Amino acid sequence: MTLPIVRTVADLRAHVAGWRRQGERVALVPTMGALHEGHLTLVRRGRELADRVVASVFVNPTQFGPSEDFSRYPRDEGGDAAKLASAGCDLLFAPTVDVMYPAGFAATIDLGPVTRRWEGACRPGHFQGVATVVTKLLLQAGADLACFGEKDYQQLCTIRQLVRDLDIPVTIEGVPTVRETDGLALSSRNAYLSAEQRQVAVRLNQVMRDVVAALRGGAPVAPALEAGTATLLAAGFAAVDYLALVDAATLEPLDQPGPGRLICTARLGAVRLLDNMAV
Ligand code: PAF
């Protein structure tokens, strides 16, 4: 089946309104394309929860910093459309930058503390860009629910906060991270890894699992995190931007063992690998 593609907000709304008239529930899966099994899992989850699934593919310039990979971010609309169709998607919304940010566009959504630490500190402005584009996509599609991966855990917390704060009538469905058989979390940016870096990358997940086990066993937090960071650096990571135990909702750091989320970003060359796990 060829997937219908719409590029304007009016066409997107016309499709969604048609489904609604038939009493159908609609799920939205926002993406930046370069789709992999993780994205297709979001589409399948949307399919389980709703009658229709709309995916968006939009490489959002406002969430990339000046020295980040916006221009070289992988783009393959034909390939993405074929994958979406095979996963059961009903419609692709693929707007241009001018549709999303027409001349004179000036709004920015800033969600405050949940966006300041961790990725927010490493990538200033990133979550304002994400929150702004996701707000627009949610309002444009008017879906009943929207699916986001737990892989980008701080992004998921930010989106939950924006839906709460702005009373957007949509349910946010967090979907567990999809991993390679060796445990590496799927990411479009894994394509940038050399064969040698790929061998090191798998250690991220393994080391984090060891830290989770230590914390669950009652190990003191700071030494467990320091040991995990040292092990990652010894394994070949160029830098560990953070390895932290945080409150699962506010992302504030926890210094005592207990339920929370272990979050980490480690760098291999120019690639930043993110992962997180429940503790
Ligand atoms: O996770 C992503 O792919 C992007 O950050 C999102 C949510 C589609 C917003 O551009």
CSV table of C-alpha atoms and ligand atoms in Angstrom, one decimal:
chain,number,residue,atom,x,y,z
A,1,MET,CA,0.0,0.0,0.0
A,2,THR,CA,1.2,3.5,-0.8
A,3,LEU,CA,1.0,5.7,2.3
A,4,PRO,CA,-0.9,9.0,1.7
A,5,ILE,CA,1.3,12.0,2.5
A,6,VAL,CA,0.0,15.4,3.4
A,7,ARG,CA,2.1,18.6,3.8
A,8,THR,CA,-0.3,21.2,5.1
A,9,VAL,CA,-2.1,21.6,8.4
A,10,ALA,CA,-5.4,22.0,6.6
A,11,ASP,CA,-5.0,18.6,4.8
A,12,LEU,CA,-3.9,16.9,8.0
A,13,ARG,CA,-7.0,18.2,9.8
A,14,ALA,CA,-9.3,17.2,7.0
A,15,HIS,CA,-8.1,13.6,7.3
A,16,VAL,CA,-8.4,13.5,11.1
A,17,ALA,CA,-11.9,15.1,10.9
A,18,GLY,CA,-13.0,12.5,8.4
A,19,TRP,CA,-11.9,9.7,10.8
A,20,ARG,CA,-13.6,11.4,13.7
A,21,ARG,CA,-16.9,11.6,11.8
A,22,GLN,CA,-16.7,7.8,11.7
A,23,GLY,CA,-16.2,7.7,15.4
A,24,GLU,CA,-12.5,6.6,15.1
A,25,ARG,CA,-9.8,7.2,17.6
A,26,VAL,CA,-6.6,8.7,16.3
A,27,ALA,CA,-2.9,8.3,17.5
A,28,LEU,CA,-0.1,10.6,16.5
A,29,VAL,CA,3.6,9.4,16.3
A,30,PRO,CA,5.9,12.5,15.9
A,31,THR,CA,9.3,11.7,14.4
A,32,MET,CA,12.2,13.3,12.6
A,33,GLY,CA,12.4,10.4,10.1
A,34,ALA,CA,15.4,8.1,9.6
A,35,LEU,CA,13.0,5.6,11.0
A,36,HIS,CA,14.1,2.4,12.7
A,37,GLU,CA,12.4,-0.4,14.6
A,38,GLY,CA,12.0,1.9,17.7
A,39,HIS,CA,9.8,4.3,15.7
A,40,LEU,CA,7.8,1.4,14.1
A,41,THR,CA,7.2,0.1,17.6
A,42,LEU,CA,5.6,3.5,18.4
A,43,VAL,CA,3.4,3.1,15.3
A,44,ARG,CA,2.3,-0.4,16.3
A,45,ARG,CA,1.5,0.8,19.9
A,46,GLY,CA,-0.6,3.6,18.4
A,47,ARG,CA,-2.4,1.0,16.3
A,48,GLU,CA,-3.2,-1.0,19.4
A,49,LEU,CA,-4.6,2.0,21.2
A,50,ALA,CA,-6.4,3.8,18.3
A,51,ASP,CA,-8.2,3.1,15.0
A,52,ARG,CA,-5.9,5.3,13.0
A,53,VAL,CA,-2.3,6.3,13.2
A,54,VAL,CA,-0.8,9.5,11.8
A,55,ALA,CA,3.0,9.8,11.8
A,56,SER,CA,4.8,13.1,11.3
A,57,VAL,CA,8.3,13.4,9.8
A,58,PHE,CA,9.8,16.8,10.3
A,59,VAL,CA,13.5,17.4,11.0
A,60,ASN,CA,12.9,20.3,13.4
A,61,PRO,CA,15.6,23.0,13.0
A,62,THR,CA,14.8,24.7,16.3
A,63,GLN,CA,15.9,21.8,18.5
A,64,PHE,CA,19.4,21.6,16.9
A,65,GLY,CA,22.3,23.8,18.3
A,66,PRO,CA,24.4,25.8,15.9
A,67,SER,CA,27.2,23.1,15.9
A,68,GLU,CA,24.9,20.1,15.7
A,69,ASP,CA,24.0,17.8,12.9
A,70,PHE,CA,20.8,19.5,11.5
A,71,SER,CA,22.1,19.7,7.9
A,72,ARG,CA,23.5,16.2,7.8
A,73,TYR,CA,20.7,14.5,9.8
A,74,PRO,CA,19.6,11.5,7.7
A,75,ARG,CA,16.6,12.1,5.4
A,76,ASP,CA,14.8,9.4,3.4
A,77,GLU,CA,11.1,10.2,3.0
A,78,GLY,CA,10.5,7.4,0.5
A,79,GLY,CA,12.1,4.8,2.7
A,80,ASP,CA,10.3,6.2,5.8
A,81,ALA,CA,6.9,6.1,4.1
A,82,ALA,CA,7.4,2.5,3.1
A,83,LYS,CA,8.3,1.5,6.6
A,84,LEU,CA,5.4,3.4,8.1
A,85,ALA,CA,3.0,1.8,5.7
A,86,SER,CA,4.3,-1.7,6.6
A,87,ALA,CA,3.8,-1.0,10.3
A,88,GLY,CA,0.2,0.0,9.8
A,89,CYS,CA,0.4,3.8,9.7
A,90,ASP,CA,-2.6,5.5,7.9
A,91,LEU,CA,-1.1,8.9,7.0
A,92,LEU,CA,2.2,10.7,6.9
A,93,PHE,CA,2.3,14.4,7.8
A,94,ALA,CA,5.5,15.8,6.2
A,95,PRO,CA,5.4,19.6,6.5
A,96,THR,CA,8.2,21.9,5.2
A,97,VAL,CA,10.0,24.3,7.5
A,98,ASP,CA,7.8,27.2,6.0
A,99,VAL,CA,4.6,25.4,7.0
A,100,MET,CA,5.8,24.8,10.6
A,101,TYR,CA,7.6,28.2,11.0
A,102,PRO,CA,6.1,30.7,8.6
A,103,ALA,CA,7.6,34.2,8.3
A,104,GLY,CA,7.0,36.1,11.5
A,105,PHE,CA,6.8,33.0,13.7
A,106,ALA,CA,7.8,34.0,17.2
A,107,ALA,CA,6.4,31.6,19.9
A,108,THR,CA,8.6,29.5,22.2
A,109,ILE,CA,7.4,27.0,24.8
A,110,ASP,CA,9.7,26.9,27.9
A,111,LEU,CA,8.9,24.3,30.5
A,112,GLY,CA,11.3,25.4,33.1
A,113,PRO,CA,13.2,23.2,35.6
A,114,VAL,CA,12.5,19.8,33.9
A,115,THR,CA,14.3,21.1,30.8
A,116,ARG,CA,17.3,22.8,32.5
A,117,ARG,CA,19.4,19.9,33.7
A,118,TRP,CA,21.1,17.0,31.9
A,119,GLU,CA,20.4,17.2,28.2
A,120,GLY,CA,19.1,20.7,28.7
A,121,ALA,CA,22.4,21.8,30.2
A,122,CYS,CA,24.4,20.0,27.4
A,123,ARG,CA,22.2,21.3,24.6
A,124,PRO,CA,20.9,24.8,25.5
A,125,GLY,CA,17.6,25.6,23.8
A,126,HIS,CA,17.1,22.0,22.7
A,127,PHE,CA,14.0,21.4,24.8
A,128,GLN,CA,12.4,24.7,24.0
A,129,GLY,CA,12.7,23.6,20.3
A,130,VAL,CA,11.2,20.2,21.1
A,131,ALA,CA,8.4,21.6,23.3
A,132,THR,CA,7.5,24.2,20.7
A,133,VAL,CA,7.3,21.8,17.7
A,134,VAL,CA,5.5,19.1,19.7
A,135,THR,CA,3.0,21.6,20.9
A,136,LYS,CA,2.3,22.6,17.3
A,137,LEU,CA,2.1,19.0,16.2
A,138,LEU,CA,-0.3,18.0,19.0
A,139,LEU,CA,-2.6,21.0,18.2
A,140,GLN,CA,-2.3,20.5,14.4
A,141,ALA,CA,-3.3,16.8,14.6
A,142,GLY,CA,-5.8,16.9,17.4
A,143,ALA,CA,-5.2,13.2,18.1
A,144,ASP,CA,-6.6,11.3,21.1
A,145,LEU,CA,-3.1,10.1,22.0
A,146,ALA,CA,0.5,10.5,21.0
A,147,CYS,CA,3.3,8.0,21.4
A,148,PHE,CA,6.9,8.9,22.4
A,149,GLY,CA,9.8,6.6,23.2
A,150,GLU,CA,11.2,6.3,26.7
A,151,LYS,CA,14.6,6.3,25.0
A,152,ASP,CA,14.6,10.1,25.2
A,153,TYR,CA,13.4,10.1,28.7
A,154,GLN,CA,13.9,13.8,29.5
A,155,GLN,CA,12.0,14.6,26.3
A,156,LEU,CA,9.1,12.4,27.5
A,157,CYS,CA,9.0,14.1,30.9
A,158,THR,CA,9.1,17.5,29.1
A,159,ILE,CA,6.2,16.6,26.9
A,160,ARG,CA,4.1,15.2,29.8
A,161,GLN,CA,4.7,18.6,31.5
A,162,LEU,CA,3.7,20.6,28.5
A,163,VAL,CA,0.4,18.7,28.0
A,164,ARG,CA,-0.4,19.2,31.7
A,165,ASP,CA,0.6,22.8,31.8
A,166,LEU,CA,-1.2,23.8,28.6
A,167,ASP,CA,-4.3,21.5,29.1
A,168,ILE,CA,-3.8,19.9,25.7
A,169,PRO,CA,-6.5,17.2,25.4
A,170,VAL,CA,-4.2,14.3,24.4
A,171,THR,CA,-3.0,11.2,26.3
A,172,ILE,CA,0.8,10.8,26.2
A,173,GLU,CA,1.8,7.2,25.8
A,174,GLY,CA,5.5,6.4,26.8
A,175,VAL,CA,6.8,3.3,24.9
A,176,PRO,CA,9.7,1.2,26.3
A,177,THR,CA,13.0,1.5,24.5
A,178,VAL,CA,13.7,-0.9,21.7
A,179,ARG,CA,17.2,-2.4,21.8
A,180,GLU,CA,19.6,-4.3,19.5
A,181,THR,CA,20.0,-7.9,20.6
A,182,ASP,CA,23.2,-6.9,22.5
A,183,GLY,CA,21.3,-4.2,24.4
A,184,LEU,CA,22.3,-1.0,22.6
A,185,ALA,CA,19.3,1.3,22.5
A,186,LEU,CA,18.1,2.0,18.9
A,187,SER,CA,18.8,5.5,17.7
A,188,SER,CA,18.9,7.2,14.3
A,189,ARG,CA,22.3,8.5,15.3
A,190,ASN,CA,23.7,5.0,15.7
A,191,ALA,CA,24.3,5.2,12.0
A,192,TYR,CA,27.1,7.6,12.6
A,193,LEU,CA,29.1,5.0,14.6
A,194,SER,CA,32.2,3.4,13.1
A,195,ALA,CA,32.5,-0.4,13.5
A,196,GLU,CA,35.0,0.1,16.3
A,197,GLN,CA,32.8,2.7,18.1
A,198,ARG,CA,29.8,0.3,17.8
A,199,GLN,CA,31.8,-2.3,19.8
A,200,VAL,CA,32.4,0.3,22.6
A,201,ALA,CA,28.7,1.5,22.4
A,202,VAL,CA,27.3,-1.7,23.7
A,203,ARG,CA,29.1,-1.2,27.0
A,204,LEU,CA,26.9,1.7,27.9
A,205,ASN,CA,23.9,-0.5,28.4
A,206,GLN,CA,25.9,-3.1,30.2
A,207,VAL,CA,27.6,-0.7,32.6
A,208,MET,CA,24.2,1.0,33.4
A,209,ARG,CA,22.7,-2.4,34.2
A,210,ASP,CA,25.6,-3.0,36.6
A,211,VAL,CA,25.0,0.3,38.2
A,212,VAL,CA,21.2,-0.4,38.5
A,213,ALA,CA,22.0,-3.7,40.2
A,214,ALA,CA,24.4,-2.1,42.6
A,215,LEU,CA,21.8,0.6,43.5
A,216,ARG,CA,19.1,-1.9,43.9
A,217,GLY,CA,21.4,-3.8,46.2
A,218,GLY,CA,21.7,-0.7,48.4
A,219,ALA,CA,25.1,0.6,47.2
A,220,PRO,CA,25.6,4.3,48.1
A,221,VAL,CA,24.7,6.5,45.2
A,222,ALA,CA,27.7,8.7,44.6
A,223,PRO,CA,30.3,5.9,44.6
A,224,ALA,CA,28.1,3.7,42.4
A,225,LEU,CA,27.8,6.5,39.8
A,226,GLU,CA,31.5,7.4,40.0
A,227,ALA,CA,32.4,3.7,39.5
A,228,GLY,CA,30.1,3.5,36.5
A,229,THR,CA,31.5,6.7,34.9
A,230,ALA,CA,35.1,5.4,35.4
A,231,THR,CA,34.1,2.0,33.8
A,232,LEU,CA,32.6,3.8,30.8
A,233,LEU,CA,35.7,5.9,30.3
A,234,ALA,CA,38.0,2.9,30.6
A,235,ALA,CA,35.8,1.1,28.0
A,236,GLY,CA,36.6,3.7,25.4
A,237,PHE,CA,34.0,6.5,25.7
A,238,ALA,CA,35.6,9.9,25.1
A,239,ALA,CA,33.4,11.6,27.8
A,240,VAL,CA,30.5,10.9,30.1
A,241,ASP,CA,28.3,14.0,30.0
A,242,TYR,CA,26.3,12.7,33.0
A,243,LEU,CA,25.5,9.5,34.8
A,244,ALA,CA,22.8,10.3,37.4
A,245,LEU,CA,20.1,8.8,39.5
A,246,VAL,CA,17.1,11.1,39.3
A,247,ASP,CA,13.5,11.4,40.4
A,248,ALA,CA,11.5,9.7,37.6
A,249,ALA,CA,9.1,12.6,37.1
A,250,THR,CA,11.1,15.8,38.1
A,251,LEU,CA,14.5,14.6,37.0
A,252,GLU,CA,16.0,16.1,40.2
A,253,PRO,CA,19.1,14.2,41.3
A,254,LEU,CA,18.6,11.6,44.1
A,255,ASP,CA,21.5,11.1,46.5
A,256,GLN,CA,19.9,8.2,48.4
A,257,PRO,CA,19.2,4.7,46.9
A,258,GLY,CA,15.5,4.3,46.0
A,259,PRO,CA,13.1,4.1,43.1
A,260,GLY,CA,14.1,6.5,40.3
A,261,ARG,CA,15.6,6.6,36.9
A,262,LEU,CA,19.3,6.1,36.0
A,263,ILE,CA,20.1,8.4,33.1
A,264,CYS,CA,23.3,8.7,31.1
A,265,THR,CA,24.8,10.4,28.1
A,266,ALA,CA,28.2,9.3,26.9
A,267,ARG,CA,30.2,10.4,23.9
A,268,LEU,CA,32.0,8.4,21.2
A,269,GLY,CA,33.7,10.8,18.8
A,270,ALA,CA,31.0,13.2,17.7
A,271,VAL,CA,28.1,10.8,18.6
A,272,ARG,CA,26.3,11.3,21.9
A,273,LEU,CA,24.6,8.1,23.1
A,274,LEU,CA,21.7,8.3,25.5
A,275,ASP,CA,20.2,5.6,27.6
A,276,ASN,CA,18.0,5.3,30.8
A,277,MET,CA,16.7,2.6,33.0
A,278,ALA,CA,14.2,2.3,35.9
A,279,VAL,CA,15.9,1.7,39.2
B,1,PAF,O1,12.2,12.5,19.3
B,1,PAF,C1,12.1,13.0,18.2
B,1,PAF,O2,12.3,12.4,17.1
B,1,PAF,C2,11.9,14.6,18.2
B,1,PAF,O3,12.5,15.2,19.2
B,1,PAF,C3,10.4,14.9,18.1
B,1,PAF,C4,9.7,14.5,19.3
B,1,PAF,C5,9.8,14.3,16.9
B,1,PAF,C6,10.3,16.5,18.0
B,1,PAF,O4,10.9,17.0,16.9
